[in-house]
Each structure stands twice: as structure tokens, then as C-alpha cells.
Short mmCIF file of C-alpha atoms in Angstrom, two decimals:
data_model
loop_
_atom_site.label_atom_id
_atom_site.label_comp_id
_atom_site.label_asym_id
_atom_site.label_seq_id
_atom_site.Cartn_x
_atom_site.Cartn_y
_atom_site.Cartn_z
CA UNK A 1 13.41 -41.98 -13.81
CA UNK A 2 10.94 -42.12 -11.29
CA UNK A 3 7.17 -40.92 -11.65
CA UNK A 4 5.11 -39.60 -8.45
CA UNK A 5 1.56 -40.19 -9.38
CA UNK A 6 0.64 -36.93 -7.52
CA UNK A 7 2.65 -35.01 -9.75
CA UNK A 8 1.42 -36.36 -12.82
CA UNK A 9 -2.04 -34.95 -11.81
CA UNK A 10 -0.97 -31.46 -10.85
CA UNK A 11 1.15 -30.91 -13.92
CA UNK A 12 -2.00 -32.19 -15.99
CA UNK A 13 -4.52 -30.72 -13.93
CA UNK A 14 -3.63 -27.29 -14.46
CA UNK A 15 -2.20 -27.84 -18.12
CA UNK A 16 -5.99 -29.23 -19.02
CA UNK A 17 -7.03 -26.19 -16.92
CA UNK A 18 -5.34 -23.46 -18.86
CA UNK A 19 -6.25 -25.21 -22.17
CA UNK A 20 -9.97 -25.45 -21.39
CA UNK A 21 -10.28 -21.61 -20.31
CA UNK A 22 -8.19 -20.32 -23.42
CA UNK A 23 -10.73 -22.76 -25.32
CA UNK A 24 -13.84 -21.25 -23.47
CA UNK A 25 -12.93 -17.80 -23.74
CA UNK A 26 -10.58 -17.54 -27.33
CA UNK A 27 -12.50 -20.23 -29.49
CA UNK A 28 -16.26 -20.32 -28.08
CA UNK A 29 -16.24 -16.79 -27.09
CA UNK A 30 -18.17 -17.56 -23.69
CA UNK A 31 -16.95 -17.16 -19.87
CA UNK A 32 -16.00 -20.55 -19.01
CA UNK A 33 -17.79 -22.22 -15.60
CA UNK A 34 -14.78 -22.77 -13.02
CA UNK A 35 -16.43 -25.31 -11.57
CA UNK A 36 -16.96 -27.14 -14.67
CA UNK A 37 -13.65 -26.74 -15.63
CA UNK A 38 -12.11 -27.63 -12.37
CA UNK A 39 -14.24 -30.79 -12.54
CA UNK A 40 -12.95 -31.23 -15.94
CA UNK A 41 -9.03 -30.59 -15.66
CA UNK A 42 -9.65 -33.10 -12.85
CA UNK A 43 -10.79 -35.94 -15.32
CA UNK A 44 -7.83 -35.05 -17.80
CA UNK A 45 -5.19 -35.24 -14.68
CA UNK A 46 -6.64 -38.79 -13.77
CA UNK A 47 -6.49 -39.84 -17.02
CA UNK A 48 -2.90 -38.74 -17.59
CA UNK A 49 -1.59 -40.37 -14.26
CA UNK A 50 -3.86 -44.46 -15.03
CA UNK A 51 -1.70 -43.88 -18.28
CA UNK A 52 1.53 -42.97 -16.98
CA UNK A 53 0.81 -45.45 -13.75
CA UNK A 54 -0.56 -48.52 -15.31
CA UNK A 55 0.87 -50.50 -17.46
CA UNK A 56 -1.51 -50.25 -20.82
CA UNK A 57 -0.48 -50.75 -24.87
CA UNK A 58 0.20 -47.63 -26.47
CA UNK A 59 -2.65 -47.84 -29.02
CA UNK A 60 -5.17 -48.26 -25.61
CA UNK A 61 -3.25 -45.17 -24.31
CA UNK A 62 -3.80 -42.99 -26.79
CA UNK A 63 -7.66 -44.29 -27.25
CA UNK A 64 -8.15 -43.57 -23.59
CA UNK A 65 -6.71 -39.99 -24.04
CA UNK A 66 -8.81 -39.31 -26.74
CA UNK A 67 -11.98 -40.21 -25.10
CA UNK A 68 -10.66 -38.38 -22.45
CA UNK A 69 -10.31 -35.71 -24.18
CA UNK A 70 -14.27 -36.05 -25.73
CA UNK A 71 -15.21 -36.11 -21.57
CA UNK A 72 -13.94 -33.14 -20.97
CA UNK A 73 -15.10 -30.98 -23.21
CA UNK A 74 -18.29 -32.45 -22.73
CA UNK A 75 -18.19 -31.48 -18.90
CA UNK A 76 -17.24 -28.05 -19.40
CA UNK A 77 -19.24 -27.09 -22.65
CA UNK A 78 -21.99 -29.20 -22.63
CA UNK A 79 -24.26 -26.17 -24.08
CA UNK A 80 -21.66 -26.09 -26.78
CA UNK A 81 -21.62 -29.90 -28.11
CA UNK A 82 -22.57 -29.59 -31.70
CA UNK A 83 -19.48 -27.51 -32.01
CA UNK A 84 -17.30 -30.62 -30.14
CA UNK A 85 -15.14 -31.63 -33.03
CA UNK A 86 -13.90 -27.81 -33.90
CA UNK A 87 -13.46 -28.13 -29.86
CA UNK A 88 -11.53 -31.10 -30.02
CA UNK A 89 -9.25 -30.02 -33.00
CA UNK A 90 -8.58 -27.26 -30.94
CA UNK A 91 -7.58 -28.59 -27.94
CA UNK A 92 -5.44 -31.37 -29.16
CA UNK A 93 -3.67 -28.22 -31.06
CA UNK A 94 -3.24 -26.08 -28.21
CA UNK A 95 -2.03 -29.53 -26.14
CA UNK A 96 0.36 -29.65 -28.82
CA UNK A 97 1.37 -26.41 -28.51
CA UNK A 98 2.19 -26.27 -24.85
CA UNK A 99 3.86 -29.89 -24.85
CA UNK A 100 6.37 -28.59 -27.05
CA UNK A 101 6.69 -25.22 -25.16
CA UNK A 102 7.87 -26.73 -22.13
CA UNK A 103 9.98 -29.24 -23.99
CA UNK A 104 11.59 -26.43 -25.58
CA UNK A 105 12.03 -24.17 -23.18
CA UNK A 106 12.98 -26.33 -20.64
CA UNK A 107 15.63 -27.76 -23.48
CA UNK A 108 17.06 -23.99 -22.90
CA UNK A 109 17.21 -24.04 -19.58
CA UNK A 110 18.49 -27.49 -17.84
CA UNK A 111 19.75 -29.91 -20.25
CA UNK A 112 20.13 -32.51 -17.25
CA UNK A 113 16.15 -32.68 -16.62
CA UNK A 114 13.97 -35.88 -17.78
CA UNK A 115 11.29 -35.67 -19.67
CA UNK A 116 8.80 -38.32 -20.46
CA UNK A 117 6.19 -38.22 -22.71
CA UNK A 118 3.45 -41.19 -23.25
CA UNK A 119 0.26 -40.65 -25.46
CA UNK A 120 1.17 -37.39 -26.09
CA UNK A 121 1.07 -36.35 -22.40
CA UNK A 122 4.01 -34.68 -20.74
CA UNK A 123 5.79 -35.72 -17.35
CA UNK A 124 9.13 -33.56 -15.68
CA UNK A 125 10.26 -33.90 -12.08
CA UNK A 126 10.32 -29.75 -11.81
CA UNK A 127 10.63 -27.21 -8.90
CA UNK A 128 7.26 -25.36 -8.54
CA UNK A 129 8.24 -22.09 -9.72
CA UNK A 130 9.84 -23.37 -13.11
CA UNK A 131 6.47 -24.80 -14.04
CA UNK A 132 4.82 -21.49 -12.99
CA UNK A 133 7.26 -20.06 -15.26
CA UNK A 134 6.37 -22.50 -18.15
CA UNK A 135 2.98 -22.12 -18.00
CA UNK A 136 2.72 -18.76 -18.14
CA UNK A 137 4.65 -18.74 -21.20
CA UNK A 138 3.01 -21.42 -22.25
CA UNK A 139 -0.17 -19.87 -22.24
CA UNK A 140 1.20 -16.42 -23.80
CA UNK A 141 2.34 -18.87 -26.77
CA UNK A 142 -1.19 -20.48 -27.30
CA UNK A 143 -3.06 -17.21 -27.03
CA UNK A 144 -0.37 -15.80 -29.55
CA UNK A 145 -1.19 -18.45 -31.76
CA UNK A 146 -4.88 -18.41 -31.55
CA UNK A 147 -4.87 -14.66 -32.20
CA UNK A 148 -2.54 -14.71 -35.34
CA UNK A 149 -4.74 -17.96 -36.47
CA UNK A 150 -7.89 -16.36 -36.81
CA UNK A 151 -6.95 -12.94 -37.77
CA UNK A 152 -5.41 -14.51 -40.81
CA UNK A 153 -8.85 -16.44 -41.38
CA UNK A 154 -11.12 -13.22 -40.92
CA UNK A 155 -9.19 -11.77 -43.59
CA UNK A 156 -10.01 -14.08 -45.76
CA UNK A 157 -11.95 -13.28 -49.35
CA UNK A 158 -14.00 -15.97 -50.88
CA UNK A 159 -16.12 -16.35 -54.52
CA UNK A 160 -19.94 -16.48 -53.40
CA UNK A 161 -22.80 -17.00 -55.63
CA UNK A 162 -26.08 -16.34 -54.19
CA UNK A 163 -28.73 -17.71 -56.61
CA UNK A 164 -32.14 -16.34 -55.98
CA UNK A 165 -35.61 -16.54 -58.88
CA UNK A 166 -33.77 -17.59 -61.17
CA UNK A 167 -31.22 -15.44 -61.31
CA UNK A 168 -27.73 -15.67 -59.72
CA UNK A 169 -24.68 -13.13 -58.97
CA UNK A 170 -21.40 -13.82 -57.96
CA UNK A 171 -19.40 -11.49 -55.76
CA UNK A 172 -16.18 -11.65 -53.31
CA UNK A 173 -17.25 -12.36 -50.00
CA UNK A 174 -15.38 -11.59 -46.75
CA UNK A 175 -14.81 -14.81 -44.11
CA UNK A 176 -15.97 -13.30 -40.58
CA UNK A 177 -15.28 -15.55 -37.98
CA UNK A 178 -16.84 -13.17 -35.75
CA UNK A 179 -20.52 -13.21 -37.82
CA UNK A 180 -22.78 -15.86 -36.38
CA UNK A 181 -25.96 -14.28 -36.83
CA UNK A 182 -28.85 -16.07 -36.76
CA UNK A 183 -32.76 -15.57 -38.42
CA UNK A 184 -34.04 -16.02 -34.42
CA UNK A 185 -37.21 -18.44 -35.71
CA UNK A 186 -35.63 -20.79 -38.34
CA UNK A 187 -32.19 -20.88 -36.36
CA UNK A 188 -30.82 -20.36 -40.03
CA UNK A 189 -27.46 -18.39 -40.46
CA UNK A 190 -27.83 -14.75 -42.00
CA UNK A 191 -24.62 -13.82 -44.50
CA UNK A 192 -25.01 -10.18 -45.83
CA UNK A 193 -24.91 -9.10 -48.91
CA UNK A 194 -24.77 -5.09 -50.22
CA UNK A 195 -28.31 -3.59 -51.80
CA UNK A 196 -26.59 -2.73 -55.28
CA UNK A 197 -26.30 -7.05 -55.18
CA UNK A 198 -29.46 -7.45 -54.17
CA UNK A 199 -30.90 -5.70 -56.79
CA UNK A 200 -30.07 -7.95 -59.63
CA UNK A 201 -31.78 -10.69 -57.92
CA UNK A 202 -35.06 -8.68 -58.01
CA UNK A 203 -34.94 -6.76 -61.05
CA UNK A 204 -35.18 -3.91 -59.00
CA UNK A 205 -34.36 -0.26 -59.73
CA UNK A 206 -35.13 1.92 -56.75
CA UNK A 207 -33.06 3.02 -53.89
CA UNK A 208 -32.46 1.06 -50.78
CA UNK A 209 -35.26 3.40 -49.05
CA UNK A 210 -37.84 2.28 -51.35
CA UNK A 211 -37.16 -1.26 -50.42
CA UNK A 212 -40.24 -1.89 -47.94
CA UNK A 213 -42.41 -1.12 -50.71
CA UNK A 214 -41.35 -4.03 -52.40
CA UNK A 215 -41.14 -5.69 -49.29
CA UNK A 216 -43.99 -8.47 -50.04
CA UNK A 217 -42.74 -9.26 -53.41
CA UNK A 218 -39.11 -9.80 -51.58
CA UNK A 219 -40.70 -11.52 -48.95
CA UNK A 220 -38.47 -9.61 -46.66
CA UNK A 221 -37.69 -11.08 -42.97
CA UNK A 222 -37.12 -9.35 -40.01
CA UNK A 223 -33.84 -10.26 -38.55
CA UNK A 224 -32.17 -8.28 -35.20
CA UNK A 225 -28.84 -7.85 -34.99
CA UNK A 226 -25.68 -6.03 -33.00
CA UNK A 227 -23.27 -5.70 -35.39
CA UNK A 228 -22.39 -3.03 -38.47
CA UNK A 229 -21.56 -0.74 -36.34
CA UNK A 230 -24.67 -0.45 -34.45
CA UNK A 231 -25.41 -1.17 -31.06
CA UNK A 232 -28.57 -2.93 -32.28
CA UNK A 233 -31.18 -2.60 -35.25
CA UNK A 234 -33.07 -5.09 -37.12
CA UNK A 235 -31.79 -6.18 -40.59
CA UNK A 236 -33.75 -6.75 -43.44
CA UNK A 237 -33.05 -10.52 -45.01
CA UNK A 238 -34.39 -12.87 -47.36
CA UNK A 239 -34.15 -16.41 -47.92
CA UNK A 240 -32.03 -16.99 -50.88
CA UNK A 241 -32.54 -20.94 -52.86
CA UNK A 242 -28.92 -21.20 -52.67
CA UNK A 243 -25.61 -19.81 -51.61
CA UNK A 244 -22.48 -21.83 -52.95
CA UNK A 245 -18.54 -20.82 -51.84
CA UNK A 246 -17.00 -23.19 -54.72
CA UNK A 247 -13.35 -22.47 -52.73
CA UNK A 248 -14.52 -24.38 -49.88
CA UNK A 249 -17.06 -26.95 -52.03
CA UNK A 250 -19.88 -25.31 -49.60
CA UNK A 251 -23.44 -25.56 -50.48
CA UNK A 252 -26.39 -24.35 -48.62
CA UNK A 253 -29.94 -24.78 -50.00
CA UNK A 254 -32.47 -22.17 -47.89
CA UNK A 255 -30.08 -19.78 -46.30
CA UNK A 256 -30.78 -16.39 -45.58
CA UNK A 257 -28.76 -12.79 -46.99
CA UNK A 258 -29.14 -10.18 -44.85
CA UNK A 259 -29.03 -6.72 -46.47
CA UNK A 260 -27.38 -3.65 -46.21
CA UNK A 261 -27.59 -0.04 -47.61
CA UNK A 262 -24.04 0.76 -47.76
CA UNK A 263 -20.84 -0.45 -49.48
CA UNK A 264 -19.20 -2.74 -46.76
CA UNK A 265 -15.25 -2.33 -48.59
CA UNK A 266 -14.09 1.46 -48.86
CA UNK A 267 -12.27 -0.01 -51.27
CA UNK A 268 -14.19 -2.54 -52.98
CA UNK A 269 -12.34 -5.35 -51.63
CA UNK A 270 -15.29 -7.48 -50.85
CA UNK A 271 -19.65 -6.94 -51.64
CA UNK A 272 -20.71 -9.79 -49.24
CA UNK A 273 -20.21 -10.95 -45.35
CA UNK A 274 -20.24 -14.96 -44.97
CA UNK A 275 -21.26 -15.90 -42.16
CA UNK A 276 -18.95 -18.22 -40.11
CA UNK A 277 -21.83 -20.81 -39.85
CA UNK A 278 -21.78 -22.02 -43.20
CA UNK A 279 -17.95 -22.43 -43.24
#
């Protein structure tokens, strides 16, 4: 079978393209940068056609895809590179994913067509409007898969102990992938945790109203938020000595519990919010 360098890069080119904006917009929740992402899908299509073009040892090819890959993400989320290994797991998922898309559906449809695969990435000789068709589906598969991922994680109840002077309380705690809020000084993740919780870490016994009066002894922070069901408001927190999810072996020393008035199950399901930073 023959392999045209220039189609090599296009089929890569917009493959990496796709991936990085369902990454950009799906996982990191941010409108992807075309430009960065052209410039980007650009480096992953050169990369795919030195591997499929020169001769190389498959361990090198698969190191120089990898550090491809690294490149990449660096180019088009730079602000986003302390989160570049949940980036990378993602994108070698979602790579996965439409590799064996097109091999599958292309299986379906033309038995007599070639495909070659080297260091994972994918190489047909294909009219134009078949790979349109692919990738479409393609990306309707990834998005499907992304969507059913982490609605199955934000449903997901964890043991939490919050110790706090002294004393400590143990509740079920609901995963929210969606809950990255942040004490705006420290940079310090806020989970939440219901007042009736709270109480027991205080030896309190007033209503949630009568909180500010205790407010020095709590040593109460400030923190604002959009979320709860608010447009925006400022949430009370303070900074626990310890929060521990045993499920996931997770320890944080210093981490701060937001807190709120009302129950936050109807039915009791869960008394505390993690927040999606300390998982």
C-alpha cells in the first residue's frame, strides 16, 4: 500500500483538531484558541507523517508521539499546564476512541480498504466525503463518551471526615466534578459541608442565622461563589486541620469547608460537596 505524505497530515491534522477542541471545551471547560489549536493539530499532523515517512524503531515512534502529544497540549493550553497529565490521559483516550471508530466503521462499510496503523496513529487511502462522514461520527462517539463518563463520576458518593479542634465527623459526600471553587487569597479548594455538620465541630447550638456571632471564634472566611443555585453570593468557610476521603486514600491538611444553611440531599443521600480539586 502506498502512503502520500500529504494525506497523512490532513487525516491527522484535523483528527488532532477535533480531539483538542472536544478537550478544550468537554474536559477544561474553556473556549479553545483556534489559532492555538490550528498551530497545534499542525504539530500532531507532522509528527504523524516523520513517523509514517521515515523509517524509525517502533519504541522511538511511539516516544516521539508521546512527546508529541505533551507539545501539543502545551501549545493550545498553556494556561492550563498543571492540569497536563489529566489532559494527556484524556487525549490519548479520546485518540483511542476515534482510531477504533473509523476502523470499525469503515470495517462496515468497504472490506477492500487498507488500513495502516503505526504508533497508534491511523492511515486510509479514503474519498473526502467518507472521512467527513467518519469524523463526524467520530466526534458524536467521543462526546457520547465523555458525557456518560463524567455523569457517572458526579454521581458519585464518597466517606469524608472533616476533622476540625479536636473533634471529627464523618458524613457521605457527593463527587462534583463541576465544584472547583476556590478561597480567592490562599488559592485553596472550598468543599461544602451542611450547618447541622458544622455544628459538631464547634459545639455549637444556635441556628445557622446566629452564626456571625460566633463568627470570630469560627474564624469564619469570606469566600464568593456562583453556584447553589445562586447567581452569586459569598459563602461562609473555614479552614478545617484535615479532610480525609479514605475511598480514594486522599488527605488534605489546611483545606477549607464552605457552609451552607440548607440540607443539600432532599433525600439525605449525601451532607457534604467535595470539591473536584482534592480528587
Amino acid at each position: 500500500m502506498v502512503v502520500y505524505a500529504d494525506t497523512v497530515f490532513i487525516i491527522n491534522f484535523v483528527s488532532a483538531y477535533i480531539m483538542l477542541y472536544i478537550l478544550g471545551l468537554f474536559i477544561n471547560k474553556t473556549s479553545p484558541k483556534k489559532k492555538r489549536l490550528l498551530f497545534a493539530a499542525a504539530v500532531g499532523g507532522i509528527m504523524a507523517t516523520a513517523v509514517f515517512c521515515i523509517e524509525m524503531h517502533v519504541i522511538f515512534a511511539y516516544a516521539l508521539r508521546l512527546i508529541t502529544v505533551f507539545l501539543m497540549l502545551l501549545t493550545a493550553f498553556f494556561e492550563l499546564r498543571n492540569r497536563i497529565l489529566n489532559q494527556f490521559a484524556w487525549f490519548l483516550m479520546l485518540s483511542g476512541i476515534i482510531t477504533f471508530s473509523m476502523i470499525f466503521i469503515v470495517s462496515l462499510t468497504n472490506n477492500r480498504l487498507q488500513i495502516i496503523t503505526k504508533a497508534g496513529i491511523i492511515y486510509f487511502d479514503i474519498p473526502p466525503k467518507i472521512f467527513l462522514i467518519l469524523l463526524i461520527v467520530s466526534y458524536l462517539i467521543m462526546v457520547l463518551f465523555i458525557r456518560m463518563f463524567k455523569n457517572r463520576k458526579n454521581k458519585k458518593y464518597y466517606t469524608m471526615t472533616v476533622t476540625h479542634n479536636d473533634k471529627t465527623i464523618t458524613v457521605t459526600a457527593l463527587f462534583d466534578s463541576g465544584n472547583l471553587l476556590k478561597e480567592p487569597i490562599t488559592g485553596k479548594y472550598v468543599s461544602i459541608l451542611e450547618w447541622e455538620s458544622v455544628k459538631k465541630l464547634f459545639d455549637l447550638n444556635c441556628c445557622f442565622s446566629e452564626m456571625t456571632n460566633h463568627a470570630e471564634e469560627m474564624k469564619l472566611w469570606a469566600v464568593p461563589f456562583k453556584s447553589l443555585g445562586n447567581q452569586s453570593g459569598i459563602l461562609f468557610a473555614f479552614l478545617a486541620d484535615k479532610i480525609e476521603i479514605p475511598e480514594e486514600k486522599k488527605c488534605h491538611e489546611k483545606s477549607f469547608v464552605g457552609i451552607y444553611d440548607k440540607p443539600l440531599s432532599r433525600n439525605s443521600e449525601y451532607h457534604a460537596i467535595i470539591n473536584a480539586g482534592l480528587l
